[in-house]
Short mmCIF file of C-alpha atoms and ligand atoms in Angstrom, two decimals:
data_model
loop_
_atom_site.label_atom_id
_atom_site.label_comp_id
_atom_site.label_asym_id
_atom_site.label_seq_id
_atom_site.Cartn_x
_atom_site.Cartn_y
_atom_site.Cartn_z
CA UNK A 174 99.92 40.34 101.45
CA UNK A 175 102.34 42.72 102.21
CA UNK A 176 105.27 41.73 99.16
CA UNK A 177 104.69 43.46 95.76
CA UNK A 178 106.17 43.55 92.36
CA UNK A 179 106.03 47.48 91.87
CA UNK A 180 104.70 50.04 94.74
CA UNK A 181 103.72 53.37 93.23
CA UNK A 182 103.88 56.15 95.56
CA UNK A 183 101.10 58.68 94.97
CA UNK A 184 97.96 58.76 93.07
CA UNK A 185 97.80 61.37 91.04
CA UNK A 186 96.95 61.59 87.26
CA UNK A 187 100.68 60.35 86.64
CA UNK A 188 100.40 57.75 89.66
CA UNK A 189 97.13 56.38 88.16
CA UNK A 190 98.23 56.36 84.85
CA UNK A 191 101.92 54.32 86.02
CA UNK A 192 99.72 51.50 87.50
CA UNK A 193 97.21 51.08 85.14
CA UNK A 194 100.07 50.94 82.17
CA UNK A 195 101.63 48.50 84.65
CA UNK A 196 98.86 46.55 84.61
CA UNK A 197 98.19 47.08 81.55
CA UNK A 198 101.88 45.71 80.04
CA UNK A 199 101.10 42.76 82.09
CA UNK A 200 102.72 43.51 85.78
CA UNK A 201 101.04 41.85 88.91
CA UNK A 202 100.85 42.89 92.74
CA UNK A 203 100.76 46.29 91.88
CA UNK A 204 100.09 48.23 95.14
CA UNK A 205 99.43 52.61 95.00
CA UNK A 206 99.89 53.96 98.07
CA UNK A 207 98.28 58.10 98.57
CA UNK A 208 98.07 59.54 101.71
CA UNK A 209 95.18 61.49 100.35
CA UNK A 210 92.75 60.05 97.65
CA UNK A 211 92.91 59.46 93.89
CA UNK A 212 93.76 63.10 92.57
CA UNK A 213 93.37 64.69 95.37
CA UNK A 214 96.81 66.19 95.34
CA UNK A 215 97.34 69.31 92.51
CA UNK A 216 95.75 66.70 89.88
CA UNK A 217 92.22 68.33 90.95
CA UNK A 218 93.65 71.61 90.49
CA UNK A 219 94.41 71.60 86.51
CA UNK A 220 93.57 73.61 84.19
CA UNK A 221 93.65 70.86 82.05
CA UNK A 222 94.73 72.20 78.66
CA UNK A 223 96.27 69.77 76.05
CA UNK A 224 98.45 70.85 73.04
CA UNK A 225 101.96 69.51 71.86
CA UNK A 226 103.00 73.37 71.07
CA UNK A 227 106.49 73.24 73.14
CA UNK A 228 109.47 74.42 72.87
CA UNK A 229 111.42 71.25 73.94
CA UNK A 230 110.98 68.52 71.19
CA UNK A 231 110.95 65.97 73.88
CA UNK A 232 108.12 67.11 75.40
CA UNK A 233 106.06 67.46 71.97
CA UNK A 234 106.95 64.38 71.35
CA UNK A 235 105.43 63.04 75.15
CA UNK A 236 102.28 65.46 74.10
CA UNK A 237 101.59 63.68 71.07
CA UNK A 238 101.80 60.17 72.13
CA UNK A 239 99.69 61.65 75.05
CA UNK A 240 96.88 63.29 73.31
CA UNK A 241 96.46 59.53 70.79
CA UNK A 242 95.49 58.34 74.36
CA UNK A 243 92.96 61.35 75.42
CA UNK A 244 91.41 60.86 71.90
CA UNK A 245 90.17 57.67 72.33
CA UNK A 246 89.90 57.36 76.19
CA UNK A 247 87.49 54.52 76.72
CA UNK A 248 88.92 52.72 74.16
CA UNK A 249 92.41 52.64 75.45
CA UNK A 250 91.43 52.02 79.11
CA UNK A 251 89.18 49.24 77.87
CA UNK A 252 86.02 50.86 79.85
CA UNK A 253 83.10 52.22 78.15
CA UNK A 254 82.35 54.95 81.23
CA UNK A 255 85.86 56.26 81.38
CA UNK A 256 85.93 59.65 80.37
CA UNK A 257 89.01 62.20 80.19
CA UNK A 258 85.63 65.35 79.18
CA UNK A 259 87.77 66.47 76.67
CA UNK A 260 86.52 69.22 74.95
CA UNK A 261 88.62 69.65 71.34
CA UNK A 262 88.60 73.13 70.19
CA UNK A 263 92.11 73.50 69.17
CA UNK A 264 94.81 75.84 70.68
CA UNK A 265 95.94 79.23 69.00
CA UNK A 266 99.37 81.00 70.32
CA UNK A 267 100.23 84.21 69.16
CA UNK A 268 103.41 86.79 69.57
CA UNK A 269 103.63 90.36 68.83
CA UNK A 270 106.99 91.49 67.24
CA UNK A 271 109.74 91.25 70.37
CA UNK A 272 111.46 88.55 72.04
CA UNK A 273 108.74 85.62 72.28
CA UNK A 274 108.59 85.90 68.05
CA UNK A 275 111.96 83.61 67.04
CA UNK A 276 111.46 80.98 69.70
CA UNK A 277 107.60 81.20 68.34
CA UNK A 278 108.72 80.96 65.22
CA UNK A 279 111.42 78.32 65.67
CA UNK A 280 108.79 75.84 67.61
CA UNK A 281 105.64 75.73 64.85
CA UNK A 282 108.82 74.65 62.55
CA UNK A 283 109.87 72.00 64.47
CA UNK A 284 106.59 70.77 65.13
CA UNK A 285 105.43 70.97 61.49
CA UNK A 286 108.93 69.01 60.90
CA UNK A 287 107.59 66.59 63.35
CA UNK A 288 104.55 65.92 61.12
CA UNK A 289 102.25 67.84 63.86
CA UNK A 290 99.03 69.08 62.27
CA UNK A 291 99.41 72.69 62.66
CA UNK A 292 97.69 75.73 60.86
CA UNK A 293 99.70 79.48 60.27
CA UNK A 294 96.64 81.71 60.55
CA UNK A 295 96.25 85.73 59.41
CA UNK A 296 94.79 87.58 62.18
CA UNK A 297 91.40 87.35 60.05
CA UNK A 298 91.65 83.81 60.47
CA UNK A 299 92.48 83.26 63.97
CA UNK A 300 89.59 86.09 64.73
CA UNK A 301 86.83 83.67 62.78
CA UNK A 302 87.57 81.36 65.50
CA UNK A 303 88.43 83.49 68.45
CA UNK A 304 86.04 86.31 67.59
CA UNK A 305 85.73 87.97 71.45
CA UNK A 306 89.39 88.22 70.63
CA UNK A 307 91.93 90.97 69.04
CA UNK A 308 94.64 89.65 67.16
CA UNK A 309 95.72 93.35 65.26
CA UNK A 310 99.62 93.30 66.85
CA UNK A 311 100.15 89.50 66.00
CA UNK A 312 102.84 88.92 63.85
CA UNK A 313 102.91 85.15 63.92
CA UNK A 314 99.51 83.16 64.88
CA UNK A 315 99.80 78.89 65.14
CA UNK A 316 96.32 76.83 65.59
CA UNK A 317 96.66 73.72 65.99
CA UNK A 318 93.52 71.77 65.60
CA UNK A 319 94.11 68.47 67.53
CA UNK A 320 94.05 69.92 70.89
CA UNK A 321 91.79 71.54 73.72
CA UNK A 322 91.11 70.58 77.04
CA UNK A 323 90.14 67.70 79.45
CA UNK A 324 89.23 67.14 83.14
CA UNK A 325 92.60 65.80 85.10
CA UNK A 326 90.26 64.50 87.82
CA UNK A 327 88.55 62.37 85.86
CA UNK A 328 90.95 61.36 84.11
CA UNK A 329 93.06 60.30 86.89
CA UNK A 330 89.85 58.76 88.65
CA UNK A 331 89.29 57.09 85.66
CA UNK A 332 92.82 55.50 85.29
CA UNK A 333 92.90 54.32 89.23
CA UNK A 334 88.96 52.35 88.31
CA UNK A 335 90.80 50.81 84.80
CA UNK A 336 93.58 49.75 87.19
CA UNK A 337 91.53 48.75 89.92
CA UNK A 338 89.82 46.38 87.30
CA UNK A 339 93.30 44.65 86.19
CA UNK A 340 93.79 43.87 89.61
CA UNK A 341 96.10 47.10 90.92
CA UNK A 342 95.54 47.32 94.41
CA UNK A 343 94.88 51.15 95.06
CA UNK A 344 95.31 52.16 99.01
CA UNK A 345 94.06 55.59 100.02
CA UNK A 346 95.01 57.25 103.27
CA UNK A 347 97.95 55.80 103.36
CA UNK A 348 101.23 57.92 104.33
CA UNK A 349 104.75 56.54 102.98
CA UNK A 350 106.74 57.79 105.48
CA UNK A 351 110.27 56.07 104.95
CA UNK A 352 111.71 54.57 102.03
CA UNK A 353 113.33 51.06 103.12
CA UNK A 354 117.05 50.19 101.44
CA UNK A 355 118.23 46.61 102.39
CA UNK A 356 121.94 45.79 100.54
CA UNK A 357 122.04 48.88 98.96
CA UNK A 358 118.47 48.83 96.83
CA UNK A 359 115.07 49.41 97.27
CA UNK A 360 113.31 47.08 99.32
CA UNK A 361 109.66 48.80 99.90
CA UNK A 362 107.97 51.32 102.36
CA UNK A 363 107.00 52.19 105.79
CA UNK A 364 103.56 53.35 105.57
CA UNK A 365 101.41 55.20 108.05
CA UNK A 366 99.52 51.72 107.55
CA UNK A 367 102.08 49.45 107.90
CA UNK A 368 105.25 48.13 106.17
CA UNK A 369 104.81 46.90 102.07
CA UNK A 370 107.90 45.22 100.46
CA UNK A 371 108.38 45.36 96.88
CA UNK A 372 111.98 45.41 94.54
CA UNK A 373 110.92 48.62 92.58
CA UNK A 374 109.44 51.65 93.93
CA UNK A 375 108.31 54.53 91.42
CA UNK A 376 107.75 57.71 93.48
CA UNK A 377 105.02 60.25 91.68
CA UNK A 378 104.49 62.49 94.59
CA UNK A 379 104.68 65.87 92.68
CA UNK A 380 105.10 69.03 94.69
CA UNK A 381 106.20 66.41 98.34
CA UNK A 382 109.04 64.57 95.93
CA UNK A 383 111.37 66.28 98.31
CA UNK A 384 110.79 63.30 100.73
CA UNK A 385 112.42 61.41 98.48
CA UNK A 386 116.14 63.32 99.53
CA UNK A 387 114.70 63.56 103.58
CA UNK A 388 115.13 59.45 102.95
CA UNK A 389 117.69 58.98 100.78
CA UNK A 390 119.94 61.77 100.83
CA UNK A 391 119.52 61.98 97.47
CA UNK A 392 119.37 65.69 95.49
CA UNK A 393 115.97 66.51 94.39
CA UNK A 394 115.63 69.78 93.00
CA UNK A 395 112.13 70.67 93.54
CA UNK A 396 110.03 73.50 94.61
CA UNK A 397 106.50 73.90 95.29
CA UNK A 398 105.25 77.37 93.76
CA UNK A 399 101.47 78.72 94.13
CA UNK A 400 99.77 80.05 91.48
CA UNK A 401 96.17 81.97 90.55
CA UNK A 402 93.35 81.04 88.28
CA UNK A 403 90.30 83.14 87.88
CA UNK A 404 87.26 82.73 85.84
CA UNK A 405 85.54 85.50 84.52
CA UNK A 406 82.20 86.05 83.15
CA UNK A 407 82.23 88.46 80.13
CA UNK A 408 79.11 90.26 78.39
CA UNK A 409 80.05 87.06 75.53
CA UNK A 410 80.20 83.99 75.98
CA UNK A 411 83.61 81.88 75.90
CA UNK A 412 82.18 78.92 74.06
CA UNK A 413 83.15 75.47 74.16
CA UNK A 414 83.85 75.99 70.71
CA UNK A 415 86.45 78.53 70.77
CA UNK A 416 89.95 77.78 71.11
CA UNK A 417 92.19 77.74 73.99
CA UNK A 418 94.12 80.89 74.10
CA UNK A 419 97.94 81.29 74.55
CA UNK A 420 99.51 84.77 74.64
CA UNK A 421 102.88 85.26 73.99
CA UNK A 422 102.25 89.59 74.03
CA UNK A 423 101.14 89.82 77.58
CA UNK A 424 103.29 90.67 80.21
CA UNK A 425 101.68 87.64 82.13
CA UNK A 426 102.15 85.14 79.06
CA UNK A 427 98.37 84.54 79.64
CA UNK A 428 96.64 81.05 78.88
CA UNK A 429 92.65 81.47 78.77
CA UNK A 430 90.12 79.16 77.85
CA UNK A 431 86.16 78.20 78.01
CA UNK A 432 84.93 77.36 81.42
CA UNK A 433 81.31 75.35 81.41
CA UNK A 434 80.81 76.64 77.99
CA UNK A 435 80.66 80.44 78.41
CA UNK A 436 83.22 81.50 80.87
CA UNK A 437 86.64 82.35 80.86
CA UNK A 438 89.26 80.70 82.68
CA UNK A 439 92.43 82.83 82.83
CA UNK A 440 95.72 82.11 84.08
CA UNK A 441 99.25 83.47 83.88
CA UNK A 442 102.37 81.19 82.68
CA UNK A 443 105.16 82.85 84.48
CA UNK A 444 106.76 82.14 87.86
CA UNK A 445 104.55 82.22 90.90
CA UNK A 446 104.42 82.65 94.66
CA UNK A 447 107.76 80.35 95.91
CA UNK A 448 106.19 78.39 98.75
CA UNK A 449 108.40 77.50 101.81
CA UNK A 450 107.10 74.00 102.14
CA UNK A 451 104.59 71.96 99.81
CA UNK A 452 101.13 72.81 100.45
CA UNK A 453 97.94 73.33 98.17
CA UNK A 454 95.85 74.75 100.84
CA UNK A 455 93.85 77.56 99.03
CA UNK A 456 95.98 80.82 99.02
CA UNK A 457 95.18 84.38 99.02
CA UNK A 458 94.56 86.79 95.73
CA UNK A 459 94.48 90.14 96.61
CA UNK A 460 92.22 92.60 94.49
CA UNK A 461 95.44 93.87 92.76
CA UNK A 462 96.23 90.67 91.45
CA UNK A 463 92.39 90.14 90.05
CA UNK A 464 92.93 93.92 88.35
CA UNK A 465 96.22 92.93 87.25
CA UNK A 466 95.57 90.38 85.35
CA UNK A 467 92.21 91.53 84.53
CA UNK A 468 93.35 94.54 82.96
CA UNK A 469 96.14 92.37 80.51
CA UNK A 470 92.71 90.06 79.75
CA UNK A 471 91.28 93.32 78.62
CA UNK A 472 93.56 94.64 76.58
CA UNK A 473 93.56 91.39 74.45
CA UNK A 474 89.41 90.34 75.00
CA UNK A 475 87.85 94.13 75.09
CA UNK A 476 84.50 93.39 76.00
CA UNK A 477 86.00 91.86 79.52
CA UNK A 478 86.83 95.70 80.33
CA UNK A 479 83.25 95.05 82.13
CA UNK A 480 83.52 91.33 82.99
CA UNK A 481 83.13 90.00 86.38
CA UNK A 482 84.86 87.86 88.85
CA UNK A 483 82.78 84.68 88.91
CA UNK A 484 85.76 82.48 90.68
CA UNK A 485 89.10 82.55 91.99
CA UNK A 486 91.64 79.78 93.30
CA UNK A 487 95.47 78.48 93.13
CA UNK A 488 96.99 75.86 92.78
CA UNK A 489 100.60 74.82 93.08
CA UNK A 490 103.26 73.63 90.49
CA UNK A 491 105.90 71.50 91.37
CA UNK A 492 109.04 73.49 89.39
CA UNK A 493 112.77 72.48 88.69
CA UNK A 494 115.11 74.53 87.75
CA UNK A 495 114.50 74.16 84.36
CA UNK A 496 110.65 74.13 84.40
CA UNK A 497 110.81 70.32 83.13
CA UNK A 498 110.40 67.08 84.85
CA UNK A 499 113.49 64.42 86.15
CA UNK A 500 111.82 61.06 84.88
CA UNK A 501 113.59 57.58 85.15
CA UNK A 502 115.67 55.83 87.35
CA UNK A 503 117.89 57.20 90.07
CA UNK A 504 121.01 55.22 89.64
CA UNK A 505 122.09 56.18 92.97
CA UNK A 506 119.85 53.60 94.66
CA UNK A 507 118.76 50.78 92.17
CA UNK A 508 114.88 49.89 92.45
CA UNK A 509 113.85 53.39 92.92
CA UNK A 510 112.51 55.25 89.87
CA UNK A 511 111.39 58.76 89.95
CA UNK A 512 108.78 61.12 88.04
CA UNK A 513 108.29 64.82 89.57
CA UNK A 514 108.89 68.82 88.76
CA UNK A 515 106.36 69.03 85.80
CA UNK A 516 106.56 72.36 86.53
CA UNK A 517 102.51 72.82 85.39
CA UNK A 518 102.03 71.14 82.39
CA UNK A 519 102.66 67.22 83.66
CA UNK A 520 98.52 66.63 82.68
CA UNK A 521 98.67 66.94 78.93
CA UNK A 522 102.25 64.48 79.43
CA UNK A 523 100.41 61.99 81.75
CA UNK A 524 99.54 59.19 79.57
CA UNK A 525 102.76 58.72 77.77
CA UNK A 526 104.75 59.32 81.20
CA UNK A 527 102.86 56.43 82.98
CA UNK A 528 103.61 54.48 79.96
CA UNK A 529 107.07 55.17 79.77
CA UNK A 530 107.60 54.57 83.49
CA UNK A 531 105.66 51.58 83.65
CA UNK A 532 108.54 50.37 80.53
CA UNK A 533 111.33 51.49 82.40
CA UNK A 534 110.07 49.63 85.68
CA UNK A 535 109.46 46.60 83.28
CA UNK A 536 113.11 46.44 81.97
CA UNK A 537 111.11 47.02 78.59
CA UNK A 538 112.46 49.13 75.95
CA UNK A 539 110.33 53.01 76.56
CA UNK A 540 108.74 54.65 73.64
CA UNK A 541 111.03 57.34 73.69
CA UNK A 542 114.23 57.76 75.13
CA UNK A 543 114.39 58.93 79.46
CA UNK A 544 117.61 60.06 78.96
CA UNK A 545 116.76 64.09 78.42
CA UNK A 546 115.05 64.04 81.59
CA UNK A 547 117.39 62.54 83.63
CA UNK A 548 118.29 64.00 87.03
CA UNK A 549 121.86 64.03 86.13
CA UNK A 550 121.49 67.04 83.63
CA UNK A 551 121.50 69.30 86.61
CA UNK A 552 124.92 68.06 86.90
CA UNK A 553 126.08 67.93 84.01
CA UNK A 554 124.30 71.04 82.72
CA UNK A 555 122.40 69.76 79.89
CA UNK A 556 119.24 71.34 81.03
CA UNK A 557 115.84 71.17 79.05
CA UNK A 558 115.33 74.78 79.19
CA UNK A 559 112.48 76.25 76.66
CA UNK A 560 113.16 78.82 74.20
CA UNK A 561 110.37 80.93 76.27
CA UNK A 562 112.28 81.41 79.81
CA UNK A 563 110.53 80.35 83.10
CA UNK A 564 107.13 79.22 82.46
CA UNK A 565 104.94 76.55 81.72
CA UNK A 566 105.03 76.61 78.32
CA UNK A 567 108.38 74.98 78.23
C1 FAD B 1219 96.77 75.67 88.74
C2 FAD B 1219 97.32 74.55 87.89
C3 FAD B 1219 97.04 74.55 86.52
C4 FAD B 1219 97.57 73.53 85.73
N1 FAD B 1219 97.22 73.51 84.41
C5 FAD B 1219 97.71 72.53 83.61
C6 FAD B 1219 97.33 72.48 82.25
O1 FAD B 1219 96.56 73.30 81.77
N2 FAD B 1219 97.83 71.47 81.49
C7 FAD B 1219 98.71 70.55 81.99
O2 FAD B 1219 99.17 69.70 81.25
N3 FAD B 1219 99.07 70.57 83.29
C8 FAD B 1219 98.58 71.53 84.09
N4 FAD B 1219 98.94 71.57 85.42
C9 FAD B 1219 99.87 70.57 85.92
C10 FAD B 1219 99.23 69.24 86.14
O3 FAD B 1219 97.93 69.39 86.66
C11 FAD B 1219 100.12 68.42 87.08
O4 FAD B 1219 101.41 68.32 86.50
C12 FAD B 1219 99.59 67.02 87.33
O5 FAD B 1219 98.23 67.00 87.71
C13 FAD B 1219 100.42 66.40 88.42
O6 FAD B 1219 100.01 65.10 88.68
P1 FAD B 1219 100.85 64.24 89.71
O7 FAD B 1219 100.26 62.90 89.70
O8 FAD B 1219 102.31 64.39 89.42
O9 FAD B 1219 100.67 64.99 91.10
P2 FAD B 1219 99.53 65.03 92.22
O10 FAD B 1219 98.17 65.05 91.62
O11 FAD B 1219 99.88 66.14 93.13
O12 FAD B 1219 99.69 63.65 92.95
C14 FAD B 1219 100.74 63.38 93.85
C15 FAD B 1219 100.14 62.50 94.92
O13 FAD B 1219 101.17 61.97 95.72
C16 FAD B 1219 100.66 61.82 97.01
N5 FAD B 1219 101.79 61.72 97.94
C17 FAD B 1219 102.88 62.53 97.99
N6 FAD B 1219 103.73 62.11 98.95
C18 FAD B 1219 103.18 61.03 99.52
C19 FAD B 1219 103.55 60.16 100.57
N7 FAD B 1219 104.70 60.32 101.24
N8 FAD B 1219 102.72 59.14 100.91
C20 FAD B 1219 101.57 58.95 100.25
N9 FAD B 1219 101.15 59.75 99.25
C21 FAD B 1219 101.94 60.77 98.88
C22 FAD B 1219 99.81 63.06 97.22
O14 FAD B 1219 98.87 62.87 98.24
C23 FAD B 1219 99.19 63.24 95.85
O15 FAD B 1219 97.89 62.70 95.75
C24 FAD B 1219 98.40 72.54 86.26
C25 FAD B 1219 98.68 72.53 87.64
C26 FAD B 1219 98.13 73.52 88.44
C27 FAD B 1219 98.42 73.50 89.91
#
């Protein structure tokens, strides 16, 4: 059967989570389409660390709907073996005295407005739970308990089997290759595999969403941008209990966290390495990156002035210009709906996005409203910047 209700393109943890809140909301003849395999695409490359501290309310608000969901996984997907391995330990964020303080500041209150359980610690405090850690130039600590980190893999693995079991039909392998408008809408795909006709297409194809203007013509401002994670292995352990880590004082705006329990896995949350085309082929890290941001992990954790390299990799974000995603319908071409440009922190957002797409697809009210994130802001300049400046923090 090649005619459809909904064709998702891509499955990735937002792909997987559209069709299975599809099915979910009661849609048939849903059909995913990934040239690749479920979360295969930067989905296995997370980091994986959940929070609703943001600067945008919008997004807090798409973080805490979110996290309801990655609290009581199984329960939600209906399936006793799905598992999202979330690990809650809580996430602290701290800023010296300079320019990250106000917009620090200025987010814990609008989160606390927003009924968000959050925590203002003293350095004592925050050290008690991040002991390997020195806290003696904060000037403003937040902890907020109901957060940590999960597996994106598995989570997106385990929305495509929930799916799979309501009857979406999941196709891997499978290249879209044109997007096919009949009378001025969306009429379905050309596939590597074959043509599949359906009225609404959602495209969720990250970092390769610039396809979507190669067959439509229309703007999609998108770019794929490579970035390094290390894990180091310290004289003490990270633990599983310790909190993710989000520093606001290093030049690097460093996020750390536990990795398996007693290593650290470090990453910085500025721009990266602007690729020319989208690719997440493994990419190089020089030495003087490692001591780079090895030394700023120092100056923060000193007993990893001796740690050692254990692991390196990248992975690639797909940014806008605004470091926040374009989510809803292009009204350009009706039938075609678009989520991409999460700019690195589209995991933690994943279960409310797929819900909210899987509304909008419906012609059911969403949860919250799509409007921020429309593409048209780049237009009309009603961007979604974060009081923070490039980065995923947002
Ligand atoms: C290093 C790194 C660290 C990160 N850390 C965090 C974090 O700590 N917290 C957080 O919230 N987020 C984090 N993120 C971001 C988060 O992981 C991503 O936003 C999320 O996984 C993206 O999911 P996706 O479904 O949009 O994309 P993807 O997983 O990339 O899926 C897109 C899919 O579309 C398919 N596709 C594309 N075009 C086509 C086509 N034409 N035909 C068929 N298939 C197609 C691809 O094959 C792919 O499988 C991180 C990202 C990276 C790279």
């Amino acid at each position: 059967m090649s005619q459809h209700d909904v064709i998702v393109i891509g499955a990735g943890v937002v792909g997987t989570s559209v069709a299975w809140h599809l099915a979910a909301l009661g849609a048939s003849r849903v059909l995913v389409l990934d040239r690749l395999q479920v979360g295969a695409g930067t989905t296995a490359q997370s980091s994986g660390i959940l929070r609703t501290h943001y600067s945008v309310p919008e997004n807090v608000e798409l973080a805490r709907r979110s996290w309801q969901v990655f609290e009581r996984f199984a329960e939600t997907l209906q399936d006793d073996e799905a598992s999202a391995g979330l690990v809650t330990c809580g996430y602290l964020i701290a800023a010296p005295e300079g320019d990250k303080l106000a917009p620090l500041r200025a987010s814990l209150a609008a989160q606390q407005a927003m009924g968000i359980p959050l925590q203002i610690l003293g350095a004592a405090e925050a050290a008690e739970r991040l002991p390997i850690c020195r806290f003696a130039d904060a000037a403003l600590i937040g902890f907020e308990p109901e957060a940590g980190f999960a597996d994106a893999y598995l989570v997106a693995t385990s929305f495509a089997r929930a799916a799979r079991r309501r009857g979406v039909k999941i196709i891997e392998g499978a290249d879209v290759q044109q997007l096919i408008v009949e009378h001025g809408r969306v009429a379905g795909v050309e596939t590597s595999v074959g043509r599949f006709d359906a009225p609404t297409v959602i495209s969720v194809q990250n970092i390769w969403a610039g396809e979507i203007e190669r067959w439509t013509g229309i703007t999609t401002p998108v770019r794929a941008e490579r970035h390094r994670v290390l894990a180091l292995e310290g004289p003490l352990p990270y633990s599983f209990a310790m909190p993710v880590f989000k520093d606001l004082g290093s030049r690097g705006m460093l996020y750390c966290r536990s990795y398996g329990g007693t290593q650290m896995l470090v990453s910085e949350g500025i721009a990266g390495e602007a690729l020319s085309a989208p690719d997440i082929e493994p990419g190089e890290i020089s030495l003087d990156a490692v001591a780079d941001i090895g030394e700023q992990v120092a100056a923060r954790f000193p007993s990893f002035e001796s740690a050692g390299l254990a692991s390196a990799w990248t992975g690639v974000y797909d940014v806008t210009p605004d470091w926040n995603p374009v989510l809803g319908r292009l009204p350009d071409l009706p039938g075609l709906i678009v989520a991409y440009g999460f700019s690195g922190h589209g995991f933690k957002l994943s279960p409310a996005v797929g819900r909210v797409l899987a509304q909008e697809a419906l012609g059911l009210p969403t949860d919250v409203s799509l409007a921020p994130y429309a593409l048209e802001r780049f237009r009309n300049g009603r961007l979604l910047s974060g009081r923070y400046g490039a980065g995923a923090v947002s």
